[in-house]
């Protein structure tokens, strides 16, 4: 069992879950000094760890020897700060995925669990009282600057009601990172069609938990809030804090990977099955900041009104397909998970 990015935040939890289930995971990770200043985390002691970049075809070909499946977690994460990030994201995420897939094909590996993301959807699902289900376009900078954060119906301009997004929703990437995650899914689909392979693409929603990286603009909001609290600072919440997300604990995400791996054996050849990985318990970003600050015992969050053009307003997940097709249901309640995360170690 090959796990790319297995030394990372999510990947290391996946490795542990696979080992507990009786698998023999081999970790491939670049162990980039900016992400892993101390090298591989101690939790990987006793596992085979191959230091390699997924873009290195020779290294990946060697890593695939004796492997029967791959769990592809390796990726450059975050929205991307500006267009100057495009080459790095495309190289790490898309070229890296292409090399992984080509190496898998060369070694007869036909089972893939792909770490995708909810960012492929852009905005979530919305309904207009007058026009029904609708897909709002990107929010204008002028509206955001004026504090008009909610998307409106593109036909009548009225307020929209957010709903749960499922895997059949159109893909509408709105950031550098999102565009590369869509490309990863498309590359995996082409590989599956050409080779008869089977793919489960796990669209992670907002993952949080121990070993999140600290103090990086590319981390998720939970890590940014927690890092601020550790510095004795108030978490800074963008917009008005009412943005809705589905926060899912990293141990549940690891369990979803294990469930996806089991499900691959039941899928027809050439199948690509995208599945949301979510708790099914939507919360606002403001809720996350307040709950985390209370559990940590730090200063209350500050709602700044600031915004980023690559951000979307609401993404509420439907977990139904993962439950039906993978047998996966998240088990860590929001308040319990955030309370545990408040004192869990971050990755330096």
mmCIF file of C-alpha atoms in Angstrom:
data_model
loop_
_atom_site.group_PDB
_atom_site.id
_atom_site.type_symbol
_atom_site.label_atom_id
_atom_site.label_comp_id
_atom_site.label_asym_id
_atom_site.label_seq_id
_atom_site.Cartn_x
_atom_site.Cartn_y
_atom_site.Cartn_z
ATOM 1 C CA UNK A 1 0.000 0.000 0.000
ATOM 2 C CA UNK A 2 1.593 3.250 -1.138
ATOM 3 C CA UNK A 3 0.625 6.510 0.599
ATOM 4 C CA UNK A 4 1.919 9.668 -1.064
ATOM 5 C CA UNK A 5 2.195 12.667 1.208
ATOM 6 C CA UNK A 6 2.095 10.242 4.100
ATOM 7 C CA UNK A 7 4.155 12.457 6.397
ATOM 8 C CA UNK A 8 1.659 15.305 6.171
ATOM 9 C CA UNK A 9 -1.239 16.349 8.347
ATOM 10 C CA UNK A 10 -3.892 14.089 6.822
ATOM 11 C CA UNK A 11 -1.500 11.557 5.329
ATOM 12 C CA UNK A 12 0.073 10.590 8.653
ATOM 13 C CA UNK A 13 -3.357 9.859 10.121
ATOM 14 C CA UNK A 14 -4.215 7.772 7.048
ATOM 15 C CA UNK A 15 -1.007 5.756 7.486
ATOM 16 C CA UNK A 16 -1.900 5.009 11.099
ATOM 17 C CA UNK A 17 -5.448 3.955 10.164
ATOM 18 C CA UNK A 18 -4.176 1.653 7.409
ATOM 19 C CA UNK A 19 -1.672 0.020 9.753
ATOM 20 C CA UNK A 20 -4.328 -0.543 12.426
ATOM 21 C CA UNK A 21 -6.463 -2.251 9.774
ATOM 22 C CA UNK A 22 -3.657 -4.688 8.942
ATOM 23 C CA UNK A 23 -2.175 -3.007 5.861
ATOM 24 C CA UNK A 24 1.547 -2.459 5.354
ATOM 25 C CA UNK A 25 1.773 1.191 4.244
ATOM 26 C CA UNK A 26 4.811 2.548 2.437
ATOM 27 C CA UNK A 27 5.110 6.326 2.772
ATOM 28 C CA UNK A 28 6.361 8.558 -0.026
ATOM 29 C CA UNK A 29 6.891 12.178 0.956
ATOM 30 C CA UNK A 30 9.209 14.935 -0.199
ATOM 31 C CA UNK A 31 9.751 15.944 3.445
ATOM 32 C CA UNK A 32 10.218 19.503 2.185
ATOM 33 C CA UNK A 33 12.089 21.494 4.864
ATOM 34 C CA UNK A 34 9.523 24.312 4.888
ATOM 35 C CA UNK A 35 6.801 21.807 5.807
ATOM 36 C CA UNK A 36 8.844 19.241 7.751
ATOM 37 C CA UNK A 37 11.724 21.085 9.436
ATOM 38 C CA UNK A 38 12.268 18.134 11.791
ATOM 39 C CA UNK A 39 11.910 15.477 9.081
ATOM 40 C CA UNK A 40 9.301 12.745 9.200
ATOM 41 C CA UNK A 41 6.993 12.976 12.241
ATOM 42 C CA UNK A 42 7.668 10.596 15.105
ATOM 43 C CA UNK A 43 4.336 8.832 14.508
ATOM 44 C CA UNK A 44 5.899 7.304 11.369
ATOM 45 C CA UNK A 45 8.716 5.610 13.267
ATOM 46 C CA UNK A 46 8.667 1.949 12.276
ATOM 47 C CA UNK A 47 7.108 2.564 8.837
ATOM 48 C CA UNK A 48 8.979 2.526 5.552
ATOM 49 C CA UNK A 49 9.392 6.176 4.537
ATOM 50 C CA UNK A 50 10.742 6.976 1.072
ATOM 51 C CA UNK A 51 11.943 10.548 0.699
ATOM 52 C CA UNK A 52 10.924 11.427 -2.854
ATOM 53 C CA UNK A 53 9.091 14.058 -4.845
ATOM 54 C CA UNK A 54 6.000 12.703 -6.619
ATOM 55 C CA UNK A 55 7.146 14.571 -9.749
ATOM 56 C CA UNK A 56 10.263 12.382 -9.939
ATOM 57 C CA UNK A 57 9.343 9.577 -12.348
ATOM 58 C CA UNK A 58 12.335 7.375 -11.477
ATOM 59 C CA UNK A 59 11.710 7.647 -7.747
ATOM 60 C CA UNK A 60 8.016 6.933 -8.133
ATOM 61 C CA UNK A 61 8.635 3.940 -10.384
ATOM 62 C CA UNK A 62 10.907 2.475 -7.714
ATOM 63 C CA UNK A 63 8.393 3.195 -4.961
ATOM 64 C CA UNK A 64 5.625 1.318 -6.789
ATOM 65 C CA UNK A 65 7.446 -2.021 -6.827
ATOM 66 C CA UNK A 66 5.393 -4.570 -4.896
ATOM 67 C CA UNK A 67 2.491 -2.159 -4.349
ATOM 68 C CA UNK A 68 -1.144 -3.180 -4.952
ATOM 69 C CA UNK A 69 -2.923 0.163 -4.345
ATOM 70 C CA UNK A 70 -2.150 3.834 -3.879
ATOM 71 C CA UNK A 71 -3.638 6.447 -1.572
ATOM 72 C CA UNK A 72 -2.632 9.764 -3.147
ATOM 73 C CA UNK A 73 -2.537 12.512 -0.521
ATOM 74 C CA UNK A 74 0.459 14.511 -1.724
ATOM 75 C CA UNK A 75 -0.502 18.040 -2.801
ATOM 76 C CA UNK A 76 0.243 21.698 -2.362
ATOM 77 C CA UNK A 77 -2.726 22.945 -0.336
ATOM 78 C CA UNK A 78 -4.445 26.263 0.367
ATOM 79 C CA UNK A 79 -6.071 28.684 -2.022
ATOM 80 C CA UNK A 80 -2.868 29.995 -3.516
ATOM 81 C CA UNK A 81 -2.004 33.562 -2.582
ATOM 82 C CA UNK A 82 -1.860 34.997 -6.100
ATOM 83 C CA UNK A 83 -1.345 34.043 -9.737
ATOM 84 C CA UNK A 84 2.398 33.778 -9.159
ATOM 85 C CA UNK A 85 1.584 30.511 -7.335
ATOM 86 C CA UNK A 86 0.186 28.910 -10.507
ATOM 87 C CA UNK A 87 3.374 27.131 -11.665
ATOM 88 C CA UNK A 88 4.073 25.625 -8.236
ATOM 89 C CA UNK A 89 0.496 24.399 -7.788
ATOM 90 C CA UNK A 90 0.275 22.955 -11.295
ATOM 91 C CA UNK A 91 3.637 21.232 -10.907
ATOM 92 C CA UNK A 92 3.057 19.738 -7.469
ATOM 93 C CA UNK A 93 -0.587 18.796 -7.856
ATOM 94 C CA UNK A 94 -1.166 18.084 -11.527
ATOM 95 C CA UNK A 95 2.224 17.010 -12.834
ATOM 96 C CA UNK A 96 2.754 15.097 -9.585
ATOM 97 C CA UNK A 97 -0.551 13.282 -10.009
ATOM 98 C CA UNK A 98 0.246 12.497 -13.658
ATOM 99 C CA UNK A 99 3.560 10.914 -12.631
ATOM 100 C CA UNK A 100 1.861 8.893 -9.873
ATOM 101 C CA UNK A 101 -0.763 7.602 -12.331
ATOM 102 C CA UNK A 102 1.782 6.749 -15.011
ATOM 103 C CA UNK A 103 3.900 4.875 -12.478
ATOM 104 C CA UNK A 104 0.846 3.004 -11.207
ATOM 105 C CA UNK A 105 -0.078 1.972 -14.758
ATOM 106 C CA UNK A 106 3.462 0.783 -15.479
ATOM 107 C CA UNK A 107 3.377 -1.470 -12.405
ATOM 108 C CA UNK A 108 -0.135 -2.802 -12.912
ATOM 109 C CA UNK A 109 -1.649 -0.920 -9.964
ATOM 110 C CA UNK A 110 -5.336 -0.382 -10.654
ATOM 111 C CA UNK A 111 -6.721 0.893 -7.336
ATOM 112 C CA UNK A 112 -6.528 4.551 -6.325
ATOM 113 C CA UNK A 113 -7.920 6.608 -3.465
ATOM 114 C CA UNK A 114 -7.478 10.246 -4.457
ATOM 115 C CA UNK A 115 -7.535 13.123 -1.985
ATOM 116 C CA UNK A 116 -9.721 15.733 -3.656
ATOM 117 C CA UNK A 117 -11.484 18.689 -2.040
ATOM 118 C CA UNK A 118 -14.770 20.523 -1.659
ATOM 119 C CA UNK A 119 -13.125 23.476 -3.451
ATOM 120 C CA UNK A 120 -13.963 21.795 -6.772
ATOM 121 C CA UNK A 121 -17.573 22.972 -6.315
ATOM 122 C CA UNK A 122 -16.846 26.680 -5.961
ATOM 123 C CA UNK A 123 -19.946 27.991 -4.253
ATOM 124 C CA UNK A 124 -22.242 25.389 -2.760
ATOM 125 C CA UNK A 125 -25.855 24.678 -3.639
ATOM 126 C CA UNK A 126 -28.384 27.542 -3.534
ATOM 127 C CA UNK A 127 -32.083 28.005 -4.081
ATOM 128 C CA UNK A 128 -33.941 31.139 -5.126
ATOM 129 C CA UNK A 129 -37.549 31.420 -3.907
ATOM 130 C CA UNK A 130 -38.563 32.595 -7.372
ATOM 131 C CA UNK A 131 -36.263 30.706 -9.740
ATOM 132 C CA UNK A 132 -35.459 27.508 -7.853
ATOM 133 C CA UNK A 133 -32.006 25.925 -7.815
ATOM 134 C CA UNK A 134 -29.416 28.369 -9.085
ATOM 135 C CA UNK A 135 -25.663 28.779 -9.331
ATOM 136 C CA UNK A 136 -24.428 32.269 -8.419
ATOM 137 C CA UNK A 137 -21.326 33.588 -10.110
ATOM 138 C CA UNK A 138 -18.201 34.791 -8.307
ATOM 139 C CA UNK A 139 -18.867 37.588 -5.847
ATOM 140 C CA UNK A 140 -17.799 41.037 -7.013
ATOM 141 C CA UNK A 141 -15.008 42.870 -5.187
ATOM 142 C CA UNK A 142 -17.257 45.928 -4.963
ATOM 143 C CA UNK A 143 -19.909 43.950 -3.091
ATOM 144 C CA UNK A 144 -17.380 42.384 -0.739
ATOM 145 C CA UNK A 145 -15.777 45.750 -0.010
ATOM 146 C CA UNK A 146 -19.220 47.112 0.871
ATOM 147 C CA UNK A 147 -19.914 44.213 3.239
ATOM 148 C CA UNK A 148 -22.419 42.538 0.895
ATOM 149 C CA UNK A 149 -21.173 39.012 1.407
ATOM 150 C CA UNK A 150 -24.186 36.883 0.509
ATOM 151 C CA UNK A 151 -24.450 35.764 -3.135
ATOM 152 C CA UNK A 152 -27.670 36.709 -4.912
ATOM 153 C CA UNK A 153 -29.757 35.160 -7.655
ATOM 154 C CA UNK A 154 -28.139 35.958 -11.025
ATOM 155 C CA UNK A 155 -31.615 36.325 -12.582
ATOM 156 C CA UNK A 156 -33.513 38.477 -10.092
ATOM 157 C CA UNK A 157 -30.916 39.658 -7.591
ATOM 158 C CA UNK A 158 -32.829 38.298 -4.595
ATOM 159 C CA UNK A 159 -31.336 36.540 -1.577
ATOM 160 C CA UNK A 160 -30.556 32.833 -1.878
ATOM 161 C CA UNK A 161 -31.017 29.977 0.580
ATOM 162 C CA UNK A 162 -27.931 27.713 0.869
ATOM 163 C CA UNK A 163 -28.467 23.965 0.666
ATOM 164 C CA UNK A 164 -26.358 20.823 0.707
ATOM 165 C CA UNK A 165 -24.088 20.187 -2.246
ATOM 166 C CA UNK A 166 -23.838 16.632 -3.556
ATOM 167 C CA UNK A 167 -21.341 14.987 -5.856
ATOM 168 C CA UNK A 168 -23.430 15.557 -8.995
ATOM 169 C CA UNK A 169 -23.098 19.340 -8.656
ATOM 170 C CA UNK A 170 -21.206 21.110 -11.414
ATOM 171 C CA UNK A 171 -17.515 21.741 -10.859
ATOM 172 C CA UNK A 172 -16.716 25.458 -10.634
ATOM 173 C CA UNK A 173 -13.178 26.034 -9.323
ATOM 174 C CA UNK A 174 -12.544 29.596 -8.125
ATOM 175 C CA UNK A 175 -8.930 29.523 -6.952
ATOM 176 C CA UNK A 176 -5.568 28.250 -8.140
ATOM 177 C CA UNK A 177 -5.777 25.309 -5.756
ATOM 178 C CA UNK A 178 -9.335 24.466 -6.787
ATOM 179 C CA UNK A 179 -8.379 24.389 -10.459
ATOM 180 C CA UNK A 180 -5.598 21.890 -9.750
ATOM 181 C CA UNK A 181 -7.897 19.623 -7.708
ATOM 182 C CA UNK A 182 -10.379 19.495 -10.605
ATOM 183 C CA UNK A 183 -7.492 18.617 -12.911
ATOM 184 C CA UNK A 184 -6.404 15.831 -10.556
ATOM 185 C CA UNK A 185 -9.869 14.295 -10.713
ATOM 186 C CA UNK A 186 -9.929 14.542 -14.512
ATOM 187 C CA UNK A 187 -6.485 12.971 -14.827
ATOM 188 C CA UNK A 188 -7.561 10.106 -12.569
ATOM 189 C CA UNK A 189 -10.728 9.610 -14.635
ATOM 190 C CA UNK A 190 -8.743 9.432 -17.884
ATOM 191 C CA UNK A 191 -6.322 6.959 -16.272
ATOM 192 C CA UNK A 192 -9.201 4.780 -15.065
ATOM 193 C CA UNK A 193 -10.830 4.706 -18.505
ATOM 194 C CA UNK A 194 -7.558 3.858 -20.244
ATOM 195 C CA UNK A 195 -6.437 1.148 -17.826
ATOM 196 C CA UNK A 196 -9.668 -0.243 -16.377
ATOM 197 C CA UNK A 197 -8.624 1.032 -12.958
ATOM 198 C CA UNK A 198 -10.932 2.001 -10.103
ATOM 199 C CA UNK A 199 -10.867 5.352 -8.332
ATOM 200 C CA UNK A 200 -12.572 6.816 -5.298
ATOM 201 C CA UNK A 201 -12.065 10.588 -5.196
ATOM 202 C CA UNK A 202 -12.616 11.829 -1.661
ATOM 203 C CA UNK A 203 -13.768 15.438 -1.668
ATOM 204 C CA UNK A 204 -12.593 16.542 1.753
ATOM 205 C CA UNK A 205 -14.514 19.348 3.365
ATOM 206 C CA UNK A 206 -12.855 21.487 6.059
ATOM 207 C CA UNK A 207 -10.495 19.092 7.820
ATOM 208 C CA UNK A 208 -9.095 19.950 11.242
ATOM 209 C CA UNK A 209 -7.303 18.176 14.054
ATOM 210 C CA UNK A 210 -3.892 17.373 15.553
ATOM 211 C CA UNK A 211 -0.747 17.822 13.418
ATOM 212 C CA UNK A 212 -2.176 20.677 11.381
ATOM 213 C CA UNK A 213 0.654 22.965 10.244
ATOM 214 C CA UNK A 214 1.058 26.162 12.224
ATOM 215 C CA UNK A 215 1.558 29.750 11.103
ATOM 216 C CA UNK A 216 1.232 29.342 7.362
ATOM 217 C CA UNK A 217 -1.023 31.297 4.973
ATOM 218 C CA UNK A 218 -1.734 28.026 3.169
ATOM 219 C CA UNK A 219 -3.296 26.291 6.179
ATOM 220 C CA UNK A 220 -7.002 25.929 6.811
ATOM 221 C CA UNK A 221 -8.900 28.384 8.975
ATOM 222 C CA UNK A 222 -8.874 26.090 12.011
ATOM 223 C CA UNK A 223 -5.081 26.038 11.970
ATOM 224 C CA UNK A 224 -4.873 29.807 11.498
ATOM 225 C CA UNK A 225 -7.223 30.369 14.442
ATOM 226 C CA UNK A 226 -5.367 27.898 16.637
ATOM 227 C CA UNK A 227 -1.969 29.384 15.735
ATOM 228 C CA UNK A 228 -3.219 32.846 16.701
ATOM 229 C CA UNK A 229 -4.471 31.589 20.055
ATOM 230 C CA UNK A 230 -1.137 29.910 20.752
ATOM 231 C CA UNK A 231 0.553 33.280 20.170
ATOM 232 C CA UNK A 232 -1.866 34.884 22.626
ATOM 233 C CA UNK A 233 -3.724 36.691 19.842
ATOM 234 C CA UNK A 234 -7.417 36.794 18.972
ATOM 235 C CA UNK A 235 -8.423 34.727 15.926
ATOM 236 C CA UNK A 236 -9.185 37.026 12.981
ATOM 237 C CA UNK A 237 -12.389 36.075 11.165
ATOM 238 C CA UNK A 238 -12.917 37.239 7.592
ATOM 239 C CA UNK A 239 -16.172 38.690 6.256
ATOM 240 C CA UNK A 240 -18.845 38.596 8.968
ATOM 241 C CA UNK A 241 -18.074 35.080 10.202
ATOM 242 C CA UNK A 242 -21.391 33.682 8.964
ATOM 243 C CA UNK A 243 -19.822 31.648 6.138
ATOM 244 C CA UNK A 244 -21.063 28.069 6.445
ATOM 245 C CA UNK A 245 -18.739 25.096 6.145
ATOM 246 C CA UNK A 246 -18.662 21.438 7.126
ATOM 247 C CA UNK A 247 -15.800 20.847 9.548
ATOM 248 C CA UNK A 248 -14.682 17.220 9.716
ATOM 249 C CA UNK A 249 -12.132 15.783 12.141
ATOM 250 C CA UNK A 250 -8.970 14.289 10.666
ATOM 251 C CA UNK A 251 -9.561 10.914 12.328
ATOM 252 C CA UNK A 252 -12.871 10.696 10.463
ATOM 253 C CA UNK A 253 -11.044 11.586 7.237
ATOM 254 C CA UNK A 254 -8.583 8.759 7.845
ATOM 255 C CA UNK A 255 -11.510 6.387 8.390
ATOM 256 C CA UNK A 256 -13.020 7.562 5.094
ATOM 257 C CA UNK A 257 -9.801 6.638 3.280
ATOM 258 C CA UNK A 258 -9.920 3.162 4.768
ATOM 259 C CA UNK A 259 -13.579 2.797 3.753
ATOM 260 C CA UNK A 260 -12.759 3.970 0.223
ATOM 261 C CA UNK A 261 -9.978 1.428 -0.076
ATOM 262 C CA UNK A 262 -12.372 -1.359 0.892
ATOM 263 C CA UNK A 263 -14.998 -0.101 -1.548
ATOM 264 C CA UNK A 264 -12.580 -0.204 -4.504
ATOM 265 C CA UNK A 265 -12.829 -3.979 -4.605
ATOM 266 C CA UNK A 266 -16.591 -3.745 -5.233
ATOM 267 C CA UNK A 267 -16.520 -1.219 -8.079
ATOM 268 C CA UNK A 268 -16.645 -2.130 -11.780
ATOM 269 C CA UNK A 269 -13.452 -1.597 -13.764
ATOM 270 C CA UNK A 270 -13.048 1.946 -15.055
ATOM 271 C CA UNK A 271 -15.208 3.455 -12.303
ATOM 272 C CA UNK A 272 -14.478 6.863 -10.792
ATOM 273 C CA UNK A 273 -16.569 7.513 -7.672
ATOM 274 C CA UNK A 274 -16.407 10.999 -6.112
ATOM 275 C CA UNK A 275 -17.607 11.186 -2.502
ATOM 276 C CA UNK A 276 -17.927 14.053 -0.060
ATOM 277 C CA UNK A 277 -16.062 13.506 3.187
ATOM 278 C CA UNK A 278 -17.976 15.595 5.674
ATOM 279 C CA UNK A 279 -19.615 15.508 9.073
ATOM 280 C CA UNK A 280 -23.064 16.489 7.828
ATOM 281 C CA UNK A 281 -23.134 19.104 10.620
ATOM 282 C CA UNK A 282 -22.679 22.558 9.024
ATOM 283 C CA UNK A 283 -21.208 25.304 11.178
ATOM 284 C CA UNK A 284 -20.162 28.872 10.540
ATOM 285 C CA UNK A 285 -16.537 29.939 10.475
ATOM 286 C CA UNK A 286 -17.428 32.245 13.352
ATOM 287 C CA UNK A 287 -18.657 29.204 15.319
ATOM 288 C CA UNK A 288 -15.316 27.490 14.770
ATOM 289 C CA UNK A 289 -13.387 30.540 15.961
ATOM 290 C CA UNK A 290 -15.560 31.044 19.070
ATOM 291 C CA UNK A 291 -15.646 27.373 20.058
ATOM 292 C CA UNK A 292 -11.902 27.030 19.617
ATOM 293 C CA UNK A 293 -11.137 30.228 21.544
ATOM 294 C CA UNK A 294 -13.374 29.147 24.429
ATOM 295 C CA UNK A 295 -11.836 25.665 24.591
ATOM 296 C CA UNK A 296 -8.315 27.076 24.416
ATOM 297 C CA UNK A 297 -9.031 29.768 27.000
ATOM 298 C CA UNK A 298 -7.808 32.551 24.758
ATOM 299 C CA UNK A 299 -9.097 35.909 23.538
ATOM 300 C CA UNK A 300 -12.416 36.079 21.721
ATOM 301 C CA UNK A 301 -12.318 36.231 17.925
ATOM 302 C CA UNK A 302 -12.296 39.528 16.056
ATOM 303 C CA UNK A 303 -14.579 39.786 13.033
ATOM 304 C CA UNK A 304 -12.598 41.885 10.562
ATOM 305 C CA UNK A 305 -14.823 42.308 7.505
ATOM 306 C CA UNK A 306 -11.756 41.527 5.364
ATOM 307 C CA UNK A 307 -12.142 39.155 2.434
ATOM 308 C CA UNK A 308 -10.281 37.140 -0.187
ATOM 309 C CA UNK A 309 -11.596 36.990 -3.739
ATOM 310 C CA UNK A 310 -10.875 33.249 -3.966
ATOM 311 C CA UNK A 311 -13.130 32.453 -1.010
ATOM 312 C CA UNK A 312 -16.685 31.212 -1.411
ATOM 313 C CA UNK A 313 -19.578 32.006 0.902
ATOM 314 C CA UNK A 314 -21.306 28.750 1.837
ATOM 315 C CA UNK A 315 -20.496 25.099 1.174
ATOM 316 C CA UNK A 316 -22.750 22.653 3.033
ATOM 317 C CA UNK A 317 -22.061 19.023 2.286
ATOM 318 C CA UNK A 318 -24.332 16.073 1.672
ATOM 319 C CA UNK A 319 -22.652 13.006 3.218
ATOM 320 C CA UNK A 320 -25.267 10.613 1.804
ATOM 321 C CA UNK A 321 -23.204 9.035 -0.972
ATOM 322 C CA UNK A 322 -20.248 8.247 1.283
ATOM 323 C CA UNK A 323 -22.627 6.565 3.714
ATOM 324 C CA UNK A 324 -24.375 4.541 1.012
ATOM 325 C CA UNK A 325 -21.414 3.618 -1.217
ATOM 326 C CA UNK A 326 -18.487 3.541 1.213
ATOM 327 C CA UNK A 327 -20.220 2.776 4.494
ATOM 328 C CA UNK A 328 -18.563 5.885 5.945
ATOM 329 C CA UNK A 329 -20.249 8.090 8.528
ATOM 330 C CA UNK A 330 -18.291 10.686 10.524
ATOM 331 C CA UNK A 331 -18.377 10.062 14.268
ATOM 332 C CA UNK A 332 -16.592 12.998 15.920
ATOM 333 C CA UNK A 333 -19.075 15.714 17.018
ATOM 334 C CA UNK A 334 -18.070 19.319 16.314
ATOM 335 C CA UNK A 335 -17.739 20.582 19.888
ATOM 336 C CA UNK A 336 -15.904 17.474 21.059
ATOM 337 C CA UNK A 337 -13.507 17.539 18.129
ATOM 338 C CA UNK A 338 -12.754 21.249 18.438
ATOM 339 C CA UNK A 339 -12.240 20.942 22.202
ATOM 340 C CA UNK A 340 -9.699 18.169 21.635
ATOM 341 C CA UNK A 341 -8.029 20.178 18.873
ATOM 342 C CA UNK A 342 -7.668 23.224 21.137
ATOM 343 C CA UNK A 343 -4.820 21.563 23.032
ATOM 344 C CA UNK A 344 -3.520 19.086 20.467
ATOM 345 C CA UNK A 345 -0.015 19.710 19.080
ATOM 346 C CA UNK A 346 0.391 21.530 15.774
ATOM 347 C CA UNK A 347 3.131 20.701 13.305
ATOM 348 C CA UNK A 348 5.978 23.216 13.542
#
